Structure formats: structure tokens, C-alpha cells
Coordinates of C-alpha atoms and ligand atoms in Angstrom, one line a residue:
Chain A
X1 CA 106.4 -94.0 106.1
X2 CA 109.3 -93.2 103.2
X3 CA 111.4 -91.6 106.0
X4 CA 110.8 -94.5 108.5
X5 CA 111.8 -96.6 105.4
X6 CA 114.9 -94.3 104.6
X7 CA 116.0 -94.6 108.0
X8 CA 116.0 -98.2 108.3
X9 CA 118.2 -98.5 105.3
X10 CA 120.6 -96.7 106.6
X11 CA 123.3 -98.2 108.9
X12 CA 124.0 -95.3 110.5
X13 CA 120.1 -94.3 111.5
X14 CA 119.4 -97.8 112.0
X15 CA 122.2 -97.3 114.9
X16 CA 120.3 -95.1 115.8
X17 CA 117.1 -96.3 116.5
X18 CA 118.5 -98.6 118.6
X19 CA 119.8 -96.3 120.5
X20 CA 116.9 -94.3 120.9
X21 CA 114.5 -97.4 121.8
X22 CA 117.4 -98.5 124.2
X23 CA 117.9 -95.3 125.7
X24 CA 114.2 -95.3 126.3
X25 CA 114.4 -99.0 127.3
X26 CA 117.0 -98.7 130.0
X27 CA 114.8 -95.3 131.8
X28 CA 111.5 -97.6 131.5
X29 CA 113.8 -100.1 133.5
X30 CA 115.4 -97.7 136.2
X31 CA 111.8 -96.5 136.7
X32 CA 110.4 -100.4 136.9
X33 CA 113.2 -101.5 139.5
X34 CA 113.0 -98.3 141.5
X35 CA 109.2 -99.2 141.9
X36 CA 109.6 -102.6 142.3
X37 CA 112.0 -102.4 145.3
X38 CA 108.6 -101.4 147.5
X39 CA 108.8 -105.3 147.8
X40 CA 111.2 -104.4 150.9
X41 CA 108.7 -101.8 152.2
X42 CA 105.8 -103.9 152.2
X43 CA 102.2 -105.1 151.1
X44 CA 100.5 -102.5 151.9
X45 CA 103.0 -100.3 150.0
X46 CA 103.3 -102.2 147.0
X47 CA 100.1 -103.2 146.7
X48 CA 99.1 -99.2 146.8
X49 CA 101.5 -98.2 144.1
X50 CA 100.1 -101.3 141.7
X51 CA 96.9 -100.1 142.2
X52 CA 98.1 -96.3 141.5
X53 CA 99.5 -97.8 138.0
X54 CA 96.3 -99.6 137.2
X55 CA 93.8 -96.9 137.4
X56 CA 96.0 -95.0 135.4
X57 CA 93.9 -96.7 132.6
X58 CA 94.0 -95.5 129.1
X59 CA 97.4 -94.2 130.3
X60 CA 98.6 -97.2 131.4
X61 CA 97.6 -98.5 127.6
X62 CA 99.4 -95.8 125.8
X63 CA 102.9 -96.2 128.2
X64 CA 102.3 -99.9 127.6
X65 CA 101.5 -99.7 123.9
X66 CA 104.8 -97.0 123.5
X67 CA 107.0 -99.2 125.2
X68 CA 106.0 -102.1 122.9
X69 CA 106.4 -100.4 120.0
X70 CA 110.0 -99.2 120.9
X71 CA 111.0 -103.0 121.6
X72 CA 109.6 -103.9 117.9
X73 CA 111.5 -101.2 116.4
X74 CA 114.9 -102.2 118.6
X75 CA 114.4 -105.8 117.7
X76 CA 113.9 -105.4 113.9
X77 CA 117.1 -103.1 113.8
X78 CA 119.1 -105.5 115.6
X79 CA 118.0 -108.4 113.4
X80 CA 118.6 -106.1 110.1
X81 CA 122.0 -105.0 111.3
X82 CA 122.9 -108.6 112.6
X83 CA 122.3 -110.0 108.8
X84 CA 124.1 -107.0 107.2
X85 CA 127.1 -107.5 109.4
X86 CA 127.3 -111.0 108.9
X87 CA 126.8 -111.0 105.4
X88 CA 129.6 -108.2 104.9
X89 CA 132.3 -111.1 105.4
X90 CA 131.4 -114.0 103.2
X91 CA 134.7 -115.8 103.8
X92 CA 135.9 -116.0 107.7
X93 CA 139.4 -116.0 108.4
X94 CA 141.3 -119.6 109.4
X95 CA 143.0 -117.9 111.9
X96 CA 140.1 -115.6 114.5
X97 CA 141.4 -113.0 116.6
X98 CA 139.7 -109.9 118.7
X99 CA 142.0 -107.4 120.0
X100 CA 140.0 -105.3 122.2
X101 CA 136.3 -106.3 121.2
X102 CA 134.4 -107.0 124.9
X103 CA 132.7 -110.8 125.5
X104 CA 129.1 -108.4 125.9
X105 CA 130.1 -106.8 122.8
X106 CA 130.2 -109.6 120.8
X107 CA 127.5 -111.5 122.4
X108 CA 124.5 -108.5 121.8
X109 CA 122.4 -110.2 119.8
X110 CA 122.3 -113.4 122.3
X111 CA 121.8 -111.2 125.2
X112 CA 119.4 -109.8 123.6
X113 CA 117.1 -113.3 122.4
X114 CA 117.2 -114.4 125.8
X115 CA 115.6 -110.7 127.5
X116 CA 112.8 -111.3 124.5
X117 CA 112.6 -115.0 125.4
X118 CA 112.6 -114.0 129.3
X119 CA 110.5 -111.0 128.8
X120 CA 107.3 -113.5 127.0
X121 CA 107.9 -115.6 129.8
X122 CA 107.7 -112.8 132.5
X123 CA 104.7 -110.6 130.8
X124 CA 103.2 -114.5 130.7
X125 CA 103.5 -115.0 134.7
X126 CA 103.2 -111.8 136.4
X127 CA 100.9 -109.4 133.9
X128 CA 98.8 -112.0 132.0
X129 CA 98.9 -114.7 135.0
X130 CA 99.2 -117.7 132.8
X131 CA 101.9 -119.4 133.9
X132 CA 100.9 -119.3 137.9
X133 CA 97.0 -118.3 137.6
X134 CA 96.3 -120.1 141.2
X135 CA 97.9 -116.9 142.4
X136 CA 96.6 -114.9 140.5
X137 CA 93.0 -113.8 142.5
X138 CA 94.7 -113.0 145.5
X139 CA 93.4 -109.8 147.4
X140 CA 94.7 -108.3 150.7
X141 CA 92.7 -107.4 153.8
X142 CA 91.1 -104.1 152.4
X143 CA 90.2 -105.8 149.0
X144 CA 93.0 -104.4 146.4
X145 CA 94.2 -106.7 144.2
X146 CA 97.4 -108.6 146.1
X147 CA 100.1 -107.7 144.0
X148 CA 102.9 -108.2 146.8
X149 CA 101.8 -112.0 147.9
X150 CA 101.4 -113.0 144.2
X151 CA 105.1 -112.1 143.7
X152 CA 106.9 -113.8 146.7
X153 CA 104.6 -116.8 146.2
X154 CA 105.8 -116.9 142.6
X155 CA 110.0 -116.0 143.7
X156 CA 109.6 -118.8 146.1
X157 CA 109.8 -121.4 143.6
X158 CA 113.5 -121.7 143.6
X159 CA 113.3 -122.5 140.1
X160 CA 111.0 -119.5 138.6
X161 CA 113.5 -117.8 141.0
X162 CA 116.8 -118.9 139.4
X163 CA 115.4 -117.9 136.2
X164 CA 114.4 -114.7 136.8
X165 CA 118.1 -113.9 138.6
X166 CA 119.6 -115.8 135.1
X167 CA 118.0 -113.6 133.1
X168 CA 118.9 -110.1 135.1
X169 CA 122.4 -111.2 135.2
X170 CA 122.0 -111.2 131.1
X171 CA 120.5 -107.6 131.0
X172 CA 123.2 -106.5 133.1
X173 CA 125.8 -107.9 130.5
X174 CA 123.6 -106.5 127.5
X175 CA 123.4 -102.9 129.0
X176 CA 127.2 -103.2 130.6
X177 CA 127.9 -103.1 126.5
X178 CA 125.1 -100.6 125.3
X179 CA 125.0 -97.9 127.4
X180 CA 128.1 -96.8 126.6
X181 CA 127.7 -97.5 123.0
X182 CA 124.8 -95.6 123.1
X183 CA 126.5 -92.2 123.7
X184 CA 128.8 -93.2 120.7
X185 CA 125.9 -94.1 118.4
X186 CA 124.8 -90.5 119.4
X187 CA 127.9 -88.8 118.7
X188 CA 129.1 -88.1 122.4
X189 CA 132.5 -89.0 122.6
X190 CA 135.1 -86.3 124.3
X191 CA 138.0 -87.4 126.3
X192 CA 137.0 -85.0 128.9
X193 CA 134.0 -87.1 129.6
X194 CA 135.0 -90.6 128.0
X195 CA 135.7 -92.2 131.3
X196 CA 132.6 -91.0 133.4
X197 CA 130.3 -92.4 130.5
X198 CA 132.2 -95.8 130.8
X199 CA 131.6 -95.7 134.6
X200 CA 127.5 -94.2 134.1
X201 CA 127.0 -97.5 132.1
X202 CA 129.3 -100.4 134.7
X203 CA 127.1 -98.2 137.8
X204 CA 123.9 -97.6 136.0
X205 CA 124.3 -101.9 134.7
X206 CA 124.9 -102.9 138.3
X207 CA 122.1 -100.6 139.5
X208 CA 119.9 -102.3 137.7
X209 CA 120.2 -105.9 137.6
X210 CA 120.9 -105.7 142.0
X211 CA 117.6 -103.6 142.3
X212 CA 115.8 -106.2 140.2
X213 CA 117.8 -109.6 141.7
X214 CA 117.3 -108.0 145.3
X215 CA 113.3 -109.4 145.1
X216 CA 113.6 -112.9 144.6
X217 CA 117.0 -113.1 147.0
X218 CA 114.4 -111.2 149.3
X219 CA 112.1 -113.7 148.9
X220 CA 114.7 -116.7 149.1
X221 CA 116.0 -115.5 152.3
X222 CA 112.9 -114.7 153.9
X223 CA 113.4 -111.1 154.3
X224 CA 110.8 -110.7 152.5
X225 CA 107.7 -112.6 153.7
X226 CA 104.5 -113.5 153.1
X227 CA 102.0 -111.5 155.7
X228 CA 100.0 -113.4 158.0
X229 CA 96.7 -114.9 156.6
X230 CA 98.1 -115.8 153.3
X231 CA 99.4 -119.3 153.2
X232 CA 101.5 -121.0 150.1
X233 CA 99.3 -123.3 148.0
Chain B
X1 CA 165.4 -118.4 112.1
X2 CA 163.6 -120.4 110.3
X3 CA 159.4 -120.5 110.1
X4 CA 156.3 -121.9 109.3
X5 CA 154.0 -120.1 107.4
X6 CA 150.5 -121.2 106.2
X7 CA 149.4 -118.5 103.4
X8 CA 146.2 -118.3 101.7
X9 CA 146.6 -118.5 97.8
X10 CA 144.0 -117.9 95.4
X11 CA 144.9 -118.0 91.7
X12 CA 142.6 -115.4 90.8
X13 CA 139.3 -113.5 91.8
X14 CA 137.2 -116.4 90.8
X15 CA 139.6 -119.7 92.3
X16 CA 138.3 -120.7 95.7
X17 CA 141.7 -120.5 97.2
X18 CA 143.2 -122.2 100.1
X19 CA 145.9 -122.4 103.2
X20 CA 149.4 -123.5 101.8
X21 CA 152.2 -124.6 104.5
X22 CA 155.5 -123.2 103.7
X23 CA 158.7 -123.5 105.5
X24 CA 161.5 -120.4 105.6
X25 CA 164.8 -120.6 106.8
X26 CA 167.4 -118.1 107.0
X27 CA 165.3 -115.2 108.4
X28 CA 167.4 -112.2 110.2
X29 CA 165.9 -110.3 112.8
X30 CA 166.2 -107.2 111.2
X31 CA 164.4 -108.0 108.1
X32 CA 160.6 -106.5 107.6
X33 CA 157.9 -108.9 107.3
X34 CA 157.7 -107.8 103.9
X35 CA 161.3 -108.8 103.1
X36 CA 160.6 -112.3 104.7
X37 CA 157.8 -113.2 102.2
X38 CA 160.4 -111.6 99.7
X39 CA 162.9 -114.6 100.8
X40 CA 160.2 -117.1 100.4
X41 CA 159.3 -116.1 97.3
X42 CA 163.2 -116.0 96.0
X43 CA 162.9 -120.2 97.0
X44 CA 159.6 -120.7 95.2
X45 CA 160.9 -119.1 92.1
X46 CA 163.6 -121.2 91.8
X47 CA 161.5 -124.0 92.9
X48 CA 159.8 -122.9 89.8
X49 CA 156.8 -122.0 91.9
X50 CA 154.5 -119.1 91.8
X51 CA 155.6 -116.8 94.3
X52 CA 152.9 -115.1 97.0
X53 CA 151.3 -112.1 95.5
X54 CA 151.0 -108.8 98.2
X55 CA 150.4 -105.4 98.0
X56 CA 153.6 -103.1 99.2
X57 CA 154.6 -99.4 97.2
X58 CA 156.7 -97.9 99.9
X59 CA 157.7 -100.0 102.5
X60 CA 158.1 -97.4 104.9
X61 CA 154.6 -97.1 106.7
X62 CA 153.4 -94.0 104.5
X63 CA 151.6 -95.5 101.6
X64 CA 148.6 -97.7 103.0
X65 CA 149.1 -100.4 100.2
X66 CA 150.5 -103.1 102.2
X67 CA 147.9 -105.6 104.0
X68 CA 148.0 -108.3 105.2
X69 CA 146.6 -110.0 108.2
X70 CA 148.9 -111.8 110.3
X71 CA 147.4 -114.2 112.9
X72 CA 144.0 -112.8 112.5
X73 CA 145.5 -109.2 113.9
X74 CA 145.1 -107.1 110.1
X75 CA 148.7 -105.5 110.3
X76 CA 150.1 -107.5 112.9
X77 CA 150.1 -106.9 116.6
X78 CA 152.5 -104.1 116.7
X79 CA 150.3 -101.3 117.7
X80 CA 150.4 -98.2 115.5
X81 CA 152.5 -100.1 113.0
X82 CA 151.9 -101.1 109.2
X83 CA 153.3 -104.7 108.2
X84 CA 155.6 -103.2 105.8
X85 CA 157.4 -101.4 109.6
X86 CA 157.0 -104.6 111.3
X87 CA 160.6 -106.1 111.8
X88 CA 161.3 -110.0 112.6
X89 CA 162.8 -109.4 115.7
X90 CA 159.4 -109.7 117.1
X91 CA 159.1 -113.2 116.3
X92 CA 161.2 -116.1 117.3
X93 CA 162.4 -118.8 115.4
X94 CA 160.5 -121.8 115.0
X95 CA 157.1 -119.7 115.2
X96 CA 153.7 -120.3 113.1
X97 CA 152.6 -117.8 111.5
X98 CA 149.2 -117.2 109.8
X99 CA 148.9 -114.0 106.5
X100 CA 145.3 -113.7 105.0
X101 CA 144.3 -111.2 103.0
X102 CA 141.9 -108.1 104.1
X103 CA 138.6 -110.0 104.8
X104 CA 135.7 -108.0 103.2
X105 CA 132.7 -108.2 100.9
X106 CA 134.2 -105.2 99.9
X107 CA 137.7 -106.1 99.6
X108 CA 137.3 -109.6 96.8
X109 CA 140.6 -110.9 96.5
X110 CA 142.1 -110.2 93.4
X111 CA 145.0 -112.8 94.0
X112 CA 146.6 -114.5 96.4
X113 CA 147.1 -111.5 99.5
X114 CA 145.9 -109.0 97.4
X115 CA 142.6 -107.3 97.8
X116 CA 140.6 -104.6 95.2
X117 CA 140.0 -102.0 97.5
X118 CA 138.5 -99.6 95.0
X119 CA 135.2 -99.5 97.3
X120 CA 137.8 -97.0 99.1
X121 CA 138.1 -94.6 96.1
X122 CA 134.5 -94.8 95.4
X123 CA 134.1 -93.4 98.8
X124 CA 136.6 -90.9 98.3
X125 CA 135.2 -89.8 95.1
X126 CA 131.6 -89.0 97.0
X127 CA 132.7 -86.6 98.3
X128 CA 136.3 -87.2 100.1
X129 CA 137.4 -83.5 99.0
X130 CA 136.9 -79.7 98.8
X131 CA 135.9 -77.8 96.0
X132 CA 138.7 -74.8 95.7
X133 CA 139.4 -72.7 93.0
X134 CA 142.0 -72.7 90.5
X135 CA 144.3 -70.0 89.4
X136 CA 146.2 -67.7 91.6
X137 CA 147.6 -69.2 94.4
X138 CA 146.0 -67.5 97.8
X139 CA 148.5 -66.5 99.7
X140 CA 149.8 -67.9 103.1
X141 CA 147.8 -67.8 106.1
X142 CA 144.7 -66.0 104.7
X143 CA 142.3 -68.1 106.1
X144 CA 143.0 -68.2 109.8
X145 CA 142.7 -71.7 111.4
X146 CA 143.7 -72.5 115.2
X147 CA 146.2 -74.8 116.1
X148 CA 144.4 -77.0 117.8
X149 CA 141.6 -77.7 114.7
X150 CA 144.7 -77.5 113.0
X151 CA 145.7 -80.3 114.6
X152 CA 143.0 -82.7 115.0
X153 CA 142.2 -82.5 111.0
X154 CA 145.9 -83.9 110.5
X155 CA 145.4 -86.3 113.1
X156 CA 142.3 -87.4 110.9
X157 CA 144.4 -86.1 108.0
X158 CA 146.5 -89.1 108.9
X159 CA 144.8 -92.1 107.7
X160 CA 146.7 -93.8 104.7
X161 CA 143.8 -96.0 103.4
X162 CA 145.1 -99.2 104.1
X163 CA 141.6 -100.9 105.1
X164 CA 142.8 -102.5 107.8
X165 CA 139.9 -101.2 110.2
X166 CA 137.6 -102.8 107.7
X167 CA 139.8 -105.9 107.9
X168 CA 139.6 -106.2 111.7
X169 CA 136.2 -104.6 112.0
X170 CA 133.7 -108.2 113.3
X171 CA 131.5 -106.6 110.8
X172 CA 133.9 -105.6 107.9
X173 CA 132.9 -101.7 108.7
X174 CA 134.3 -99.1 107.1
X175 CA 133.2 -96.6 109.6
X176 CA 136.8 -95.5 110.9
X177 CA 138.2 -94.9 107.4
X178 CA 135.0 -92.8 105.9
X179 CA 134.8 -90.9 109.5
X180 CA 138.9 -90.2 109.4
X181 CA 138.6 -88.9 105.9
X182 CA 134.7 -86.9 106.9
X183 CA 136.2 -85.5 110.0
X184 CA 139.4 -84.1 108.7
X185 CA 137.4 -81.3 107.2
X186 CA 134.9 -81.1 109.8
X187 CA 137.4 -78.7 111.8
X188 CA 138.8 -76.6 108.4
X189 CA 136.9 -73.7 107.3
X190 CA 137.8 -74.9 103.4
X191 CA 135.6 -78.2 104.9
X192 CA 132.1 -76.0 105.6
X193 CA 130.4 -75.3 102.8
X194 CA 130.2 -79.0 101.4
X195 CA 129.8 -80.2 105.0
X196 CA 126.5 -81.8 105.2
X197 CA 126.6 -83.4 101.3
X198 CA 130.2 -84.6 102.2
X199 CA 129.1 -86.6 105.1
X200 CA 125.7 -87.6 103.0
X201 CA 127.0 -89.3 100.0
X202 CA 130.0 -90.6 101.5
X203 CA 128.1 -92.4 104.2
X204 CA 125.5 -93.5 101.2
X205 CA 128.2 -95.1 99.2
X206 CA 129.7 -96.7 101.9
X207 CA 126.8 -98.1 102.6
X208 CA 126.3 -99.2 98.9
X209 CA 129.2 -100.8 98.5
X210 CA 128.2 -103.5 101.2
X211 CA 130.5 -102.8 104.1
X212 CA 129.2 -103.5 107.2
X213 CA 127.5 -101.3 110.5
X214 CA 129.6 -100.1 113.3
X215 CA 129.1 -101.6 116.8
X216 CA 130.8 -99.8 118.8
X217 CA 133.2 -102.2 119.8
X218 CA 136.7 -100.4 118.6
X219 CA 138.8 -102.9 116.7
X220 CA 139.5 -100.5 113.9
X221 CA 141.2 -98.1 116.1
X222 CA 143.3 -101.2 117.8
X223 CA 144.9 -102.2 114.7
X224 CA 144.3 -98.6 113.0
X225 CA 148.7 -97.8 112.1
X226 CA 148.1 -94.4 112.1
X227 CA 146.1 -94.4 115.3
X228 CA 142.9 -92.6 114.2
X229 CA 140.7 -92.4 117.1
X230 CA 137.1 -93.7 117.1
X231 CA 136.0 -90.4 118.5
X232 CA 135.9 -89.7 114.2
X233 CA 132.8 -91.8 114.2
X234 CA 131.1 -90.0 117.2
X235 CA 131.9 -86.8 114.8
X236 CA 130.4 -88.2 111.6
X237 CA 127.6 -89.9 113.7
X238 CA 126.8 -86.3 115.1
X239 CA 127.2 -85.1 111.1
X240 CA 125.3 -87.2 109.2
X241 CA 122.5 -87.2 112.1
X242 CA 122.2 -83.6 111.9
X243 CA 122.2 -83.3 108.1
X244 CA 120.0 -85.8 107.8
X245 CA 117.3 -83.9 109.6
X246 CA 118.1 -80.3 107.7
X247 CA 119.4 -81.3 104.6
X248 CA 117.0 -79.9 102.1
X249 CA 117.9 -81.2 98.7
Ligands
HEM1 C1 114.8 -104.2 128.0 C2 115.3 -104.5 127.0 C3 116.5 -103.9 126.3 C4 117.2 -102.8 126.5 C5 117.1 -101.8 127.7 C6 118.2 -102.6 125.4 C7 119.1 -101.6 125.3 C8 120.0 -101.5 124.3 C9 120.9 -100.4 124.1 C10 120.9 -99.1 124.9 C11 121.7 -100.6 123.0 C12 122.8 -99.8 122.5 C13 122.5 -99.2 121.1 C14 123.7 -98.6 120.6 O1 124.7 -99.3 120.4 O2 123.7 -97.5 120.2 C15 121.4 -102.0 122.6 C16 122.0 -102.6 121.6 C17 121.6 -103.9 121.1 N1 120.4 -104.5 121.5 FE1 119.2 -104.1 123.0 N2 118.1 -103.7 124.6 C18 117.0 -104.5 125.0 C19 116.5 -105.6 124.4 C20 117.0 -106.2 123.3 C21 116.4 -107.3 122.6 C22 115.1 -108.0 123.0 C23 117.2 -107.5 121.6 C24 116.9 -108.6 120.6 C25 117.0 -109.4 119.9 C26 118.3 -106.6 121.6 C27 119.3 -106.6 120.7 C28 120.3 -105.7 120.7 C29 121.5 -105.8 119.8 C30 121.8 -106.8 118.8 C31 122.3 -104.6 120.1 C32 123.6 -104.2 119.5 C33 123.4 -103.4 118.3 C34 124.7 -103.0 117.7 O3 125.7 -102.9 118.4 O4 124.7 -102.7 116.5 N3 118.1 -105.8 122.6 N4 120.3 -102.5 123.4
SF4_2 S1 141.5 -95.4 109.5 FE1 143.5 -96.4 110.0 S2 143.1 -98.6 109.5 FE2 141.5 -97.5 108.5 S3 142.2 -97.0 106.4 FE3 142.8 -95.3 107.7 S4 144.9 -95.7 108.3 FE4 144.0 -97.7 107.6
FES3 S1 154.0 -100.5 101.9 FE1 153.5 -98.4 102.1 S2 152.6 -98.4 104.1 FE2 153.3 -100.5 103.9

């Protein structure tokens, strides 16, 4: 507990704890889009592999439970830093410049409130079933749980839609900013490999937030459908 | 050329200070920026007015005492280039011009332009040094070093201490200074036996003295004069990680 403490005080370690919960963050995301772009395959595809992850059981708990715990500790070394840095200039200057500073850069912290905000919202609609719980119950024709028609009846409300795009387009700008700072947080910075790690994070950003956008835009274009027998409410 | 400069003045450490407007006139092109507050202040003496307090020693870019902040840009937007080295060519006449002091927790203003930046020495005196021993002098070359560490220490070696990467820093960090003045003995054999308490107690008063964290978003090394690079922090980053973890005392 006294080294946990220690290494919150720190600004340096609590650099790095965000960049070990992010680094975690961003793999549990590659892995979540790559598995979520079954949508294009299929029901019975998608509705196999969300049945794999559920009877993973207790493991399902402890990856669900670890990735929790890893957003906590990001979050509360964010807000920590956030106050330190502000409070380390009491008196602004009249006249506000940025040289080189990036738009994401400077805007981490709001990035980063709307993913929580989105993030409630989505754990709310999809995993807990609150915020659409009429399509919730749905099961295909051999009885598994219907994963795939409870998310393109969900993505075709143009508005949960929109949001779900908005809020992917904002990841994208958080990550465009912190996978590269990551590597410097870490202490990997060499001019031999400076520019591949600024084109990992623009590639690995895009890959990301297009894998995840490419559902609903599916779903919005049709191409991908609802099967036949299961009709919007 | 003449100018219009608005200057923040502060009486002492406790005033609340403010922006004046001035107006110069007469300003030649080759004149430093330093030497164009020095004509204002000529006119407010005999105006029997307090003239602008700044910083300056040497006027020549070697020193790090100048500092001020010129249009938000600490040092001016010259790149690699104190205030002290920046000429009035680069301006035209009829220009507005805004100098602030250093912008820190840190850094309280003292008066005027002028900033304490003993935080800085604090640092220094953490563990900014090598232990070596006195008497005979060793002799030349008895401690082989390649020329390529030798190198990158004076690149570090480099920074004067002016505090303008805390100045420009978004959150008044003091990372690029304390990882220019870590790193420079990172790559010296003279800098290994004290490496790991070096980069510990540095980084702890640094910390103490209520600068801010680094976030990665480089505008130390844009306005840095001596063009340190941020790949110091990635080196103290590495440093202070690693002692962190095996550090036994
Ligand atoms: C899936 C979600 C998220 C991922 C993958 C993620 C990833 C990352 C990564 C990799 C970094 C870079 C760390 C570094 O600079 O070394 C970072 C920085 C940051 N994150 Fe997140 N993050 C996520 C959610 C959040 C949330 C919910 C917040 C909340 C408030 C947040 C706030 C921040 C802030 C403020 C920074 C900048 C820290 C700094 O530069 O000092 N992030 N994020
Ligand atoms: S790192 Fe550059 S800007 Fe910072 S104190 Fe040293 S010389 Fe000045
Ligand atoms: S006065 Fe010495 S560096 Fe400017």
C-alpha cells in the first residue's frame, strides 16, 4: 500500500501508471474491435464468439474486474496530475501562446471525460441492457442469446448511432496523442525509431476508431442486416 | 521604429502587479531586445519613473539569466535564441509587443520581469554534480570516454538554466532542465557511481518545489535556446524508473 502510495506522489510514476493502464487499455481495445468486426461476418458468427466469451465465466469476471481496475487507476492519475499542473501556474499569462503543443495534447483530460461519460452510457446499453432492455431477450434460431440482432437494432437508431461514431472519433483523438506519449513516458525515445512510433500511434488511432465506426455505418447502410425472422420493434 | 509595449510591473513579491502600456521610439534594427527596454528605461528615468526591472549578466546568450517572455513565446520566437541574442530587426515598427515574466509557482516574481529561480539551485544542489577528489590533478585522458557520449553529455552539458522550458511548459514543468542536467552524466563514467541517487533526489526536489508533470507535449524543447532535446526526459524517465525499482536505501 506505502509503495502504491509512493508512487502516486510521484509525477514521474504517476506518468507512469497512466501509461501502463493505457497501454493495457489500448490492447483491450485492438482485441474488442478485432472481435467486434464479426458484425460483417454474420449472426451466427458473432453470436458464437459472444457465447465463447460468456462461458468463460469466472474468467470473464477477473478480465472484467482487471480492466476496471486499470481505468480507476488511469482516471485518478489523470485527475491528480490535471490539478498539480494546473495549480503549478497560479497566475496565467495576458498574452497565451503554444508553439508546438498538438489540439489532442492539450485537450486529454476532455477526451478523456467524454470516453468515461460514453463508456457508462455504453456498458448501460449493450452489457447491462438498461437503456434498450426490449432488445435485450432476443435469441436466434438455435437458442443462443442474439447478440448480433440486439446490436444493429440498437445502431439503427440514427441517434444512439451518431453517438457512438461521436464518441470513437474522440478516442481516436485521445490515443492519436497517447500512444506516442506513452513510449516517452516509458523512456523510448531514439531518433532511429522516433518516426515509426509517431506513425504506430496515427495507424494504430485510425485502426481503431474505423474498426469500431465500421458497425454502426454497417448498420446505417444496410450492409449489415437484420436476418430474416427478426423484425424492428 | 517606434513600439508599443505593454509590460507587466509588480513593485515587489507581494504587489499584485499589472500590464502597463508604454510607447518607444527611436529603436534601430540592430539593437537587442535587451537594449530596447534599456532605451525605455533611459525615458522613464528622466520621466522620473521607475524603470522595468529584468534579469540580463552577459548579454551574449551564455549566461541563462535573461528571461523574459515575449508574446507568450518565453525567449521570443527565434528558435535556439535567448532574448538577450534577439535583435530588433525581427520586428517592425509600429508592432505590439507583450514581456511577462517566467510564469511559475516556482518562479514568484521578485519584481517587475524578474523571477527567483532558486527552485533551480535547489535542484542542482540534490544532486546536480559528481563527487571527485581533490588534490593532484589526474592527468589527461585517463579515463577513456568515446566521442560520441562525449558528445551527447555536452549537448545536455549545454543547458544555461534559464527556465524558459518551465516558462513555456502548459504545466510549468521542470522536466527538460532536471533531465538536461541528469543526463549529462548519464553517458560519463565520472556520472556512475551516484547515478541512481542523482536521478532520485533531484527528481524528489523537483517535485517538492511545486513544479508541474510533464505531458509529453514538447514546448520546452521549442523555446529551449540551447536546443536540448526532449529525448533527456525519455533518459531520466528510463533512470529514475529503474532506480526506483532497485534502489535499496
Ligand atoms: C479506453 C480508454 C482509454 C485509453 C485506451 C487511454 C489511453 C491513454 C494512454 C495510452 C495515455 C498516455 C499516457 C502517457 O502519456 O504516458 C493516456 C493519457 C491520458 N488519459 Fe487516457 N485512456 C483512456 C481513458 C481515459 C479516461 C476515461 C480518462 C479520464 C478522465 C483519461 C485521461 C487521460 C489523460 C488526462 C491523459 C494525459 C495524461 C498526461 O499527459 O499527463 N483517459 N490515455
Ligand atoms: S533546458 Fe533549455 S530552456 Fe530549460 S533551463 Fe536549460 S537551457 Fe533553459
Ligand atoms: S543575458 Fe546571459 S544569456 Fe541572456
Amino acid at each position: 500500500m506505502s509503495a502504491l502510495v509512493r508512487f502516486f506522489q510521484s509525477t514521474i510514476l504517476s506518468k507512469v501508471v497512466m501509461a501502463g493502464t493505457g497501454l493495457v487499455l489500448v490492447l483491450f481495445l485492438l482485441g474488442h474491435m478485432i472481435g467486434n468486426l464479426q458484425m460483417h461476418i454474420g449472426q451466427e458468427k458473432m453470436n458464437v464468439y459472444a457465447e465463447t466469451l460468456q462461458h468463460l465465466g469466472g474468467v470473464l469476471w477477473i478480465i472484467r474486474s482487471g480492466l476496471l481496475l486499470f481505468l480507476v487507476l488511469h482516471i485518478i492519475a489523470s485527475i491528480r496530475l490535471k490539478a498539480l499542473n494546473l495549480s503549478a501556474r497560479p497566475e496565467a499569462y495576458a498574452f497565451k501562446n503554444t508553439v508546438k503543443a498538438t489540439l489532442a495534447s492539450r485537450t486529454m483530460i476532455w477526451t478523456g471525460v467524454m470516453i468515461a461519460l460514453f463508456l457508462t452510457y455504453h456498458l448501460l446499453h449493450f452489457t447491462i441492457k438498461a437503456t434498450n432492455p426490449q432488445f435485450g431477450g432476443l435469441v436466434d434460431a438455435v437458442g443462443r442469446h442474439d447478440v448480433y440482432s440486439m446490436v444493429v437494432l440498437g445502431y439503427q437508431n440514427v441517434l444512439i448511432s451518431i453517438v457512438y461514431i461521436a464518441a470513437m472519433v474522440l478516442l481516436g483523438y485521445h490515443l492519436i496523442h497517447a500512444i506516442e506519449s506513452m513510449f516517452q513516458t516509458l523512456g523510448i525515445n531514439h531518433p532511429k525509431y522516433n518516426s515509426f512510433i509517431h506513425r504506430l500511434s496515427v495507424t494504430l488511432s485510425l485502426v481503431i476508431v474505423i474498426g469500431f465506426i465500421s458497425i454502426p455505418v454497417g448498420v446505417l447502410f444496410g450492409w449489415i442486416a437484420l436476418p430474416a425472422g427478426v423484425v424492428a420493434l | 521604429m517606434k513600439l508599443k509595449l505593454h509590460i507587466w510591473r509588480q513593485k515587489h513579491a507581494q504587489d499584485k502587479g499589472k500590464m502597463v502600456t508604454y510607447e518607444v521610439d527611436g529603436i534601430i534594427e540592430d539593437m537587442s531586445f535587451l537594449e530596447m527596454l534599456d532605451v525605455l528605461n533611459e525615458k522613464l528615468i528622466v520621466n522620473g519613473e521607475e524603470p522595468v526591472a529584468f534579469d540580463h549578466d552577459c548579454r551574449e546568450g551564455i549566461c541563462g539569466a535573461c528571461s523574459l517572455t515575449i508574446n507568450g513565446i518565453p525567449h521570443g520566437f527565434e528558435k535556439e535564441t535567448t532574448i538577450c541574442q534577439l535583435h530588433m530587426r525581427h520586428f517592425k515598427d509600429g508592432d505590439t509587443i507583450y514581456i511577462e515574466p517566467w510564469r511559475a509557482r516556482a518562479f514568484p516574481v521578485i519584481k517587475d520581469l524578474v523571477v527567483d529561480r532558486a527552485a533551480f539551485d535547489r535542484i542542482m544542489q540534490a544532486g546536480g554534480f559528481v563527487s571527485a577528489h581533490t588534490g593532484g590533478v589526474p592527468d589527461a585522458n585517463a579515463t577513456p570516454i568515446s566521442k560520441i557520449d562525449a558528445d551527447k553529455a555536452m549537448d545536455y552539458a549545454a543547458c544555461i538554466g534559464c527556465g524558459a522550458c518551465v516558462a513555456a511548459c502548459k504545466n510549468a514543468s521542470a522536466m527538460l532542465f532536471v533531465a538536461a542536467k541528469v543526463s549529462q552524466y548519464a553517458y560519463l563514467p565520472q556520472g556512475q557511481p551516484e547515478r541512481k541517487k542523482r536521478v532520485l533526489n533531484m527528481v524528489a526536489q523537483m517535485d517538492a518545489e511545486g513544479f508541474g508533470g510533464c505531458t509529453n507535449q514538447y514546448e520546452c524543447e521549442a523555446v529551449c535556446p540551447k536546443g536540448i532535446s526532449v529525448a533527456a526526459i525519455a533518459l531520466m524517465n528510463r533512470d529514475f524508473l529503474k532506480a526506483s525499482l532497485t534502489d535499496a536505501s
